[in-house]
XYZ file of N, CA and C in Angstrom:
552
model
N 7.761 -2.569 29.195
C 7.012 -2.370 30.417
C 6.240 -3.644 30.748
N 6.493 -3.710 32.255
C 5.030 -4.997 32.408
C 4.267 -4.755 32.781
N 2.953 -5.787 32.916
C 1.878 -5.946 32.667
C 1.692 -5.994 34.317
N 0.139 -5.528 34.877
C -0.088 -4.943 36.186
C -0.280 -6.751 36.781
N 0.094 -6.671 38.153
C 0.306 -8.135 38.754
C -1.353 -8.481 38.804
N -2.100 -7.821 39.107
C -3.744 -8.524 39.122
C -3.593 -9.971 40.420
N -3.430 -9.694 41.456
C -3.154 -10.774 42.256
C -4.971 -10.852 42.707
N -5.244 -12.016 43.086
C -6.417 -12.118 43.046
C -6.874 -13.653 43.746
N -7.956 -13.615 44.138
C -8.164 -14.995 45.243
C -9.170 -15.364 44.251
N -9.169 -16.720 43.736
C -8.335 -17.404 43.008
C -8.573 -16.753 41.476
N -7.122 -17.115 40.954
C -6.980 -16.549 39.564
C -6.760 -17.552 39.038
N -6.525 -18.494 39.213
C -5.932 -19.756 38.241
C -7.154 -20.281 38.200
N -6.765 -20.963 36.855
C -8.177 -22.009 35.977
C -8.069 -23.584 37.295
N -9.045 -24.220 37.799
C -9.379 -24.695 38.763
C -8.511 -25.796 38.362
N -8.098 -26.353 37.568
C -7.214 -27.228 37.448
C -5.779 -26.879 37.913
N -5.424 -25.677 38.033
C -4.107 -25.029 38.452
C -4.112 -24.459 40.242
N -5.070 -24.532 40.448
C -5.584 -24.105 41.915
C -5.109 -25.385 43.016
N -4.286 -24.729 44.087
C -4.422 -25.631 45.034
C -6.059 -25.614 45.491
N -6.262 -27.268 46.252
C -7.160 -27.922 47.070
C -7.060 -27.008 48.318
N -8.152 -26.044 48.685
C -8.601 -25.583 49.949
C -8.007 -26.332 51.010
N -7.997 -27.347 50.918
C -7.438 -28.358 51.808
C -5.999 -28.307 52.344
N -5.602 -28.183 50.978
C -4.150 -28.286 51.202
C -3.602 -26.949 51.810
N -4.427 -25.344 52.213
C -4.263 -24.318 52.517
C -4.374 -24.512 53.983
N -3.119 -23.779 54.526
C -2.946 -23.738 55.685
C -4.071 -22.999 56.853
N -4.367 -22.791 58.401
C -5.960 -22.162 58.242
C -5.315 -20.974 58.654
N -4.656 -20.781 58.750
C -3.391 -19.281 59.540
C -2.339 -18.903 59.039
N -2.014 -18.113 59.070
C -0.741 -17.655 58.114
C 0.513 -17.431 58.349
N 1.596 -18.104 57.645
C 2.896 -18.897 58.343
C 2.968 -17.902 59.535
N 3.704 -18.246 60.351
C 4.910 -17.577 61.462
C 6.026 -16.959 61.029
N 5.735 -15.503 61.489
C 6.678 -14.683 60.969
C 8.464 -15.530 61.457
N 8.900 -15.127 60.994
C 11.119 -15.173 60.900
C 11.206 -14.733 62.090
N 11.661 -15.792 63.047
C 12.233 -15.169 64.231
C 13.584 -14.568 63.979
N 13.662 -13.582 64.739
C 14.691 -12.718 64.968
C 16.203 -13.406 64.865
N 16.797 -13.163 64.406
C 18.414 -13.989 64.161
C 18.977 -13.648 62.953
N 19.956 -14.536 62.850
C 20.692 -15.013 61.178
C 19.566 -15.038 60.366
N 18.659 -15.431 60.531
C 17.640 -16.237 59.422
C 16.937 -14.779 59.168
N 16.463 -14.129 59.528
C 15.452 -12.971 59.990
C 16.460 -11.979 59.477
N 17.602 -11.921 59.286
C 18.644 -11.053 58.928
C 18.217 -10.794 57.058
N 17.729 -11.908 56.472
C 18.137 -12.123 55.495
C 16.649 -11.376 54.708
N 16.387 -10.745 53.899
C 14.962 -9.793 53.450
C 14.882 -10.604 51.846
N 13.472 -9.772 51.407
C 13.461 -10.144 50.000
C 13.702 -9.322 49.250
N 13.737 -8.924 48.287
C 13.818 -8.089 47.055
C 12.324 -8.398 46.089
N 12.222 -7.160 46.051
C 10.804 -7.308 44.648
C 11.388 -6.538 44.023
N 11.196 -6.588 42.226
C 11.282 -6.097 41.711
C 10.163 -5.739 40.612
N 9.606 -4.710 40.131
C 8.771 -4.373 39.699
C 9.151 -2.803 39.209
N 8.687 -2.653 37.784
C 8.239 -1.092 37.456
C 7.265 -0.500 37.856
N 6.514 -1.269 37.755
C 4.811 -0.280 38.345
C 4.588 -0.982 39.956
N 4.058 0.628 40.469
C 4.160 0.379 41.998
C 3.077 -0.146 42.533
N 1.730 -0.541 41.387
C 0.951 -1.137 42.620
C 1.454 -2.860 42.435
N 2.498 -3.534 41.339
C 2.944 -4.667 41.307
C 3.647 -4.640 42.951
N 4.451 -3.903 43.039
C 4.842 -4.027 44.061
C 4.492 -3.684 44.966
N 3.519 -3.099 45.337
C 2.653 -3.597 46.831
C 1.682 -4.497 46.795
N 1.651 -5.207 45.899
C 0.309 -6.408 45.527
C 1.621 -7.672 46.099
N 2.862 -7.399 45.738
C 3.862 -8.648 46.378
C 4.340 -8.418 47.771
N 4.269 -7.050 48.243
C 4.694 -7.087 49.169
C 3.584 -7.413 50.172
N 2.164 -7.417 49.701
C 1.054 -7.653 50.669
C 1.001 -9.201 50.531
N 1.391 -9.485 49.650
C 1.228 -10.972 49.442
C 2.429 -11.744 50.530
N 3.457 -10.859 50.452
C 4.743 -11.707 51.087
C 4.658 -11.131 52.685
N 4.217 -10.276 53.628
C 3.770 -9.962 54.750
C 4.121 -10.447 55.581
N 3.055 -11.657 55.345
C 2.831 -12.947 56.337
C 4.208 -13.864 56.659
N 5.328 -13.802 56.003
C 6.482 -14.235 55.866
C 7.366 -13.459 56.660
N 7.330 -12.421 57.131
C 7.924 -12.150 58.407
C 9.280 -10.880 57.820
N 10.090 -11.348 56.712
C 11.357 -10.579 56.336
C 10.915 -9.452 55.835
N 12.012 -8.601 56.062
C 12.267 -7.588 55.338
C 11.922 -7.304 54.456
N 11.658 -6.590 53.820
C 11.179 -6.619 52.022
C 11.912 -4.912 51.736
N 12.174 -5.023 50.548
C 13.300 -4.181 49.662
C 12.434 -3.966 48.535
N 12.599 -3.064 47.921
C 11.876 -2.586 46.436
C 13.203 -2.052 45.459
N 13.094 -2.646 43.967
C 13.465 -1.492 43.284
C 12.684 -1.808 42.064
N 12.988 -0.516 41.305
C 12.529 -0.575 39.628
C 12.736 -0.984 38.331
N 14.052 -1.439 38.611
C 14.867 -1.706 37.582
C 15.846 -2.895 38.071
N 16.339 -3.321 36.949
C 17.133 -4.389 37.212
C 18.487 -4.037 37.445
N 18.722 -2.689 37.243
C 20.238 -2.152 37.748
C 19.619 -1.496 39.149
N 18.753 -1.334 39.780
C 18.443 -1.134 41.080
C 18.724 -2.817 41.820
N 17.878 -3.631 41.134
C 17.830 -4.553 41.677
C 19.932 -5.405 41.985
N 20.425 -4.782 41.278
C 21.461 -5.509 41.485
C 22.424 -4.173 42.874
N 21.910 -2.801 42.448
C 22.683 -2.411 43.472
C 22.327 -3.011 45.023
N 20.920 -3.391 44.925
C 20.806 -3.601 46.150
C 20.956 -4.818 46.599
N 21.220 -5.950 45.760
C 21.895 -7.148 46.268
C 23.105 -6.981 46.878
N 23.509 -6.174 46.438
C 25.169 -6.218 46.592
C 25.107 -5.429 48.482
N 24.350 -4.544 48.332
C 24.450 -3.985 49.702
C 23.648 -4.527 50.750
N 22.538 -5.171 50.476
C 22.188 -5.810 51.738
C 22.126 -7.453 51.690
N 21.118 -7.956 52.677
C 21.564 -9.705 53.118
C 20.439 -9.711 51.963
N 20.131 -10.630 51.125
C 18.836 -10.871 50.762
C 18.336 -12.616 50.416
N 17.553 -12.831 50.705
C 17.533 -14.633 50.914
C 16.600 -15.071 49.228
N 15.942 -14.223 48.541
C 14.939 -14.423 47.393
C 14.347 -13.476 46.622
N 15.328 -12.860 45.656
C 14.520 -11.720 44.368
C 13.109 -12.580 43.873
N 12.287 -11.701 43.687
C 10.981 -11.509 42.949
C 10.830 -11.582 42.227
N 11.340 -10.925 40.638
C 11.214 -10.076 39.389
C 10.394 -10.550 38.419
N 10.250 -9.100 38.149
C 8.885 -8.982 37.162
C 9.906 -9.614 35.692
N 9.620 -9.739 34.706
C 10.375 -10.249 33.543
C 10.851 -9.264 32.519
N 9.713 -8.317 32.592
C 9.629 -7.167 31.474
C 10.005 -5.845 32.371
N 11.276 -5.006 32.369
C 11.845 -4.319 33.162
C 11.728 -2.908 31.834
N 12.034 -2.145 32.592
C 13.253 -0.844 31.854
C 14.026 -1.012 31.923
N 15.339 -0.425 30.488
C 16.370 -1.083 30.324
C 16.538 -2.312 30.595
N 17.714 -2.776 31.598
C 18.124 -4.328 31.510
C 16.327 -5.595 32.237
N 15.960 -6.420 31.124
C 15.132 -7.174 31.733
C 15.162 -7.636 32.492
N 14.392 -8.816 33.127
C 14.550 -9.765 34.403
C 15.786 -10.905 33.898
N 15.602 -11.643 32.711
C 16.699 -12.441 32.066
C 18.239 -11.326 32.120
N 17.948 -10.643 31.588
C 19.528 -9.700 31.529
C 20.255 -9.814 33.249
N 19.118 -8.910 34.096
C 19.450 -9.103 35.264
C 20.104 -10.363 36.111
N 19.160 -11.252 35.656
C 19.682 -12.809 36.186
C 20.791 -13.213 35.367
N 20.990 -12.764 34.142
C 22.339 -13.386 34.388
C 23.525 -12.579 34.556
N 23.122 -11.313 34.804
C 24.408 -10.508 35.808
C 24.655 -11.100 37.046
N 23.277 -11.303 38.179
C 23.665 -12.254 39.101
C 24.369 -13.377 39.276
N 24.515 -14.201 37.822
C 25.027 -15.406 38.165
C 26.611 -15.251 38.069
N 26.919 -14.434 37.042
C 28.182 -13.601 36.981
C 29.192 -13.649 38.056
N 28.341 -12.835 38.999
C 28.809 -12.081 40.562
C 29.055 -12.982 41.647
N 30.539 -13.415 41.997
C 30.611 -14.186 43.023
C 29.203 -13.855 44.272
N 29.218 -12.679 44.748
C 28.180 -13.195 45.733
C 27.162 -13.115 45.214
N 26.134 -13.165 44.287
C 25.158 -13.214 44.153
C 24.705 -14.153 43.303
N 25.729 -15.450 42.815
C 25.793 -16.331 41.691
C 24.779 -17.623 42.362
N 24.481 -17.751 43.703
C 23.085 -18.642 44.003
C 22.416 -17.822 44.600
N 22.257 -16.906 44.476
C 21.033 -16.411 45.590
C 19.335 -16.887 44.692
N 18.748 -17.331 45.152
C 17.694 -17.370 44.509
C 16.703 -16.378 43.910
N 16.249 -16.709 42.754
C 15.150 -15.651 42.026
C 14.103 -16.023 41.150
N 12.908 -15.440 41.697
C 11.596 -15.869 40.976
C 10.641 -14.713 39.629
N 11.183 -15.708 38.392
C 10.403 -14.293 37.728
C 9.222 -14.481 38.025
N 8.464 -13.084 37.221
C 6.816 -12.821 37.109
C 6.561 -12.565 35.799
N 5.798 -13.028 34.932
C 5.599 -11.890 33.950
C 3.946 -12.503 33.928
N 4.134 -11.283 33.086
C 2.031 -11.358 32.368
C 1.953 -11.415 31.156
N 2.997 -11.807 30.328
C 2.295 -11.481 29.066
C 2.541 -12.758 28.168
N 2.337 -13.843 29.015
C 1.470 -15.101 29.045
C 2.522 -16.196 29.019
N 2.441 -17.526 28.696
C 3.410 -18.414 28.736
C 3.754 -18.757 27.140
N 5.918 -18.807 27.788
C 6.551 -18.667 26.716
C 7.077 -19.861 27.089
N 7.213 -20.888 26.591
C 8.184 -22.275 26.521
C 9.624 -21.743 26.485
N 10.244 -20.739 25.425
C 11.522 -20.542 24.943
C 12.225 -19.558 26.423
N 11.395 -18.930 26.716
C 11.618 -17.877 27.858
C 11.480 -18.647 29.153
N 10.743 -19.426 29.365
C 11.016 -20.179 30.626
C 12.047 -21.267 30.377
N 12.670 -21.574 29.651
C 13.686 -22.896 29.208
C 15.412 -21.735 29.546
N 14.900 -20.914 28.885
C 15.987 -19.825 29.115
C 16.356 -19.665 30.794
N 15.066 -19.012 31.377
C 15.069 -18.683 32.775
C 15.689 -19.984 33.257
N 15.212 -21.133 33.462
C 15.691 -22.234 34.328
C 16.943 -22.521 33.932
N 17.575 -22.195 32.816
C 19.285 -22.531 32.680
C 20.018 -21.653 33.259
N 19.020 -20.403 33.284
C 19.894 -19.561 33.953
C 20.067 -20.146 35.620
N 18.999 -21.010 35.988
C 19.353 -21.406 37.324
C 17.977 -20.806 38.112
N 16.944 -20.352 37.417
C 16.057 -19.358 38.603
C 15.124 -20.050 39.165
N 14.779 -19.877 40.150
C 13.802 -21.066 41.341
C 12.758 -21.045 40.918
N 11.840 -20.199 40.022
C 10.511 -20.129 39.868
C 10.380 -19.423 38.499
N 9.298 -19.858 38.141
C 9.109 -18.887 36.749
C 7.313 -19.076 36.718
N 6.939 -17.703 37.438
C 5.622 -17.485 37.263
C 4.729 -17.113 37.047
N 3.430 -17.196 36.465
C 2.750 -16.351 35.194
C 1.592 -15.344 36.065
N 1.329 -14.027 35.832
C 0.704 -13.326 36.372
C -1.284 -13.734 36.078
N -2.273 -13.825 36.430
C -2.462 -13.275 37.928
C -1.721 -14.490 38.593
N -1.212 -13.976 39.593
C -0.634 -14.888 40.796
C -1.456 -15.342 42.091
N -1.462 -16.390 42.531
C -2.230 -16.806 43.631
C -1.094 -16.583 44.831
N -1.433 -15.487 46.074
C -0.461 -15.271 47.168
C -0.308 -16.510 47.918
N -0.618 -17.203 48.322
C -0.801 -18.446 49.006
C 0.354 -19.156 48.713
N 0.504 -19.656 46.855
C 1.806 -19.931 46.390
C 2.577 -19.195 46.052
N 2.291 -17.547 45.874
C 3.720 -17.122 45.986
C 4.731 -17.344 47.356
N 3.878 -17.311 48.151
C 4.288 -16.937 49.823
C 5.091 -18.271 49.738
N 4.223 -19.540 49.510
C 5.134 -20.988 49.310
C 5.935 -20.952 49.149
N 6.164 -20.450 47.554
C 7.530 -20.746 46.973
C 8.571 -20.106 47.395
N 8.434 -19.185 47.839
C 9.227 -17.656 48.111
C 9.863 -18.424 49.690
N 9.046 -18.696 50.649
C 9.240 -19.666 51.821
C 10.600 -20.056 51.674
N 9.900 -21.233 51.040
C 10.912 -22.256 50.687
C 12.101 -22.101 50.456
N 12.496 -21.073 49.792
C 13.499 -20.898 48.584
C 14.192 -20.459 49.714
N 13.594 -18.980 50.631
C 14.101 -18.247 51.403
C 15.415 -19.636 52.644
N 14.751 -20.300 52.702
C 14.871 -21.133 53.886
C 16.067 -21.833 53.222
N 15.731 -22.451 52.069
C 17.046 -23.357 51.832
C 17.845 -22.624 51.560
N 17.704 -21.446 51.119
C 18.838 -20.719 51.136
C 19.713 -19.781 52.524
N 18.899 -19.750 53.146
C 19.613 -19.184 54.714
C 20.104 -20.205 55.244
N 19.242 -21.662 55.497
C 19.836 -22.649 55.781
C 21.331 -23.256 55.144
N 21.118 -23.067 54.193
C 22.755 -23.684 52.997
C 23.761 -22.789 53.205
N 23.900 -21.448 53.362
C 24.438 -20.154 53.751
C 25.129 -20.391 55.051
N 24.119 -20.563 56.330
C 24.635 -20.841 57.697
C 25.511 -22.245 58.244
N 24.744 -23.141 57.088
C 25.147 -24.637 57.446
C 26.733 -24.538 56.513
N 27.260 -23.999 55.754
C 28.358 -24.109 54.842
C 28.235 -24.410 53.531
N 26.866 -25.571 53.315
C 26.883 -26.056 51.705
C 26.876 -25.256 50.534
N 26.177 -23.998 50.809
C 26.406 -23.105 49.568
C 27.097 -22.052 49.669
N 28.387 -22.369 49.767
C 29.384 -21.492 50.017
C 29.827 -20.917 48.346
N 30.930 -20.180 48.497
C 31.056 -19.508 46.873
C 31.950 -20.589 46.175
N 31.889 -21.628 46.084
C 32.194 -22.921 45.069
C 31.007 -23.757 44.911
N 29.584 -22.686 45.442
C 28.178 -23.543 44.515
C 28.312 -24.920 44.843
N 28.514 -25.659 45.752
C 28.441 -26.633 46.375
C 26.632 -27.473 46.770
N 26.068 -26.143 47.462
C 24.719 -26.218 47.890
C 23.704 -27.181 47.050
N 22.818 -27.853 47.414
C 22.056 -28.665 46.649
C 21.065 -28.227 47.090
N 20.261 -27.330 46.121
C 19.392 -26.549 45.940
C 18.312 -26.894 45.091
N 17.333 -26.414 44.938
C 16.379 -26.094 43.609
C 16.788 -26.206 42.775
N 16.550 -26.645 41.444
C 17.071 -26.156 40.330
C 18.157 -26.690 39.953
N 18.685 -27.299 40.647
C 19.441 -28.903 39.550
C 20.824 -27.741 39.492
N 21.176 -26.880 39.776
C 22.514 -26.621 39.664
C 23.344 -25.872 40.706
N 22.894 -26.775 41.946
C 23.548 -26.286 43.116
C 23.582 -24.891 43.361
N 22.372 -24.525 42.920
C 21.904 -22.680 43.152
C 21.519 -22.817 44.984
N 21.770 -21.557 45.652
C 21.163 -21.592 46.870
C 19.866 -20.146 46.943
């Protein structure tokens, strides 16, 4: 089981904190309507106030947002809808966030889609060395600051709708992505 998300203004030790400065004074512009706007997120989480602590966090970002509980939820629902950036918590029922990710990479369509773990139960060198071979865009430690989840999650979302529409990350992983292995 994991550990409750505790999202919180600011949680990080001040050395890990963005500069006020560098915070935008308004909060992005939602996804206009289109291809791009087509594409939602996925959270994944066991406990449900994790997942409305991400989905309040991710809001301001405009997409869709999807829930499941498990990492065999999380894969049925890749498969059935558009999705531009999984969430996941690390510590699942049954199959984990690692198990999960690397069923995704498996799966012709879901072998770049991007994915950001979460966990709380603190930083693992061996477990994040793992995660990034598997290819995953983010690996991040709970309490979470929304500001950079919303960032990263952004980002990821974008180069990946963008690489999708433009041709580069087509299913021969072509895309030059995050993560050093042509993940989209």
């Amino acid at each position: 089981m994991s550990e409750p998300l505790n999202v919180a203004w600011p949680a990080e030790p001040p050395s890990a904190r963005v500069l006020p400065a560098a915070r935008p004074a308004s909060p992005p512009e939602p996804v206009a309507p289109g291809a791009d706007g087509d594409y939602g997120l996925l959270l994944v989480d066991d406990h449900e106030d994790n997942l409305f602590a991400l989905e309040q966090a991710l809001t301001p970002l405009g997409r869709r947002m999807f829930r499941a509980g498990s990492g065999e939820q999380a894969l049925r629902c890749v498969l059935r809808e558009k999705i531009a950036v999984v969430v996941m918590d690390l510590l699942l029922p049954g199959m984990d966030g690692l198990e999960t990710v690397t069923y995704l990479r498996r799966l012709e369509h879901t072998r770049l889609l991007p994915v950001v773990l979460v966990t709380g139960v603190g930083r693992d060198d061996a477990v994040a060395e793992r995660a990034y071979r598997l290819g995953v865009g983010g690996f991040l430690l709970k309490p979470i600051d929304p500001w950079s989840l919303r960032t990263h999650v952004r980002a990821l979302a974008e180069l990946y709708v963008h690489a999708r529409h433009s041709g580069t990350a087509g299913p021969s992983g072509a895309g030059a992505l995050p993560g050093g292995q042509g993940r989209g």
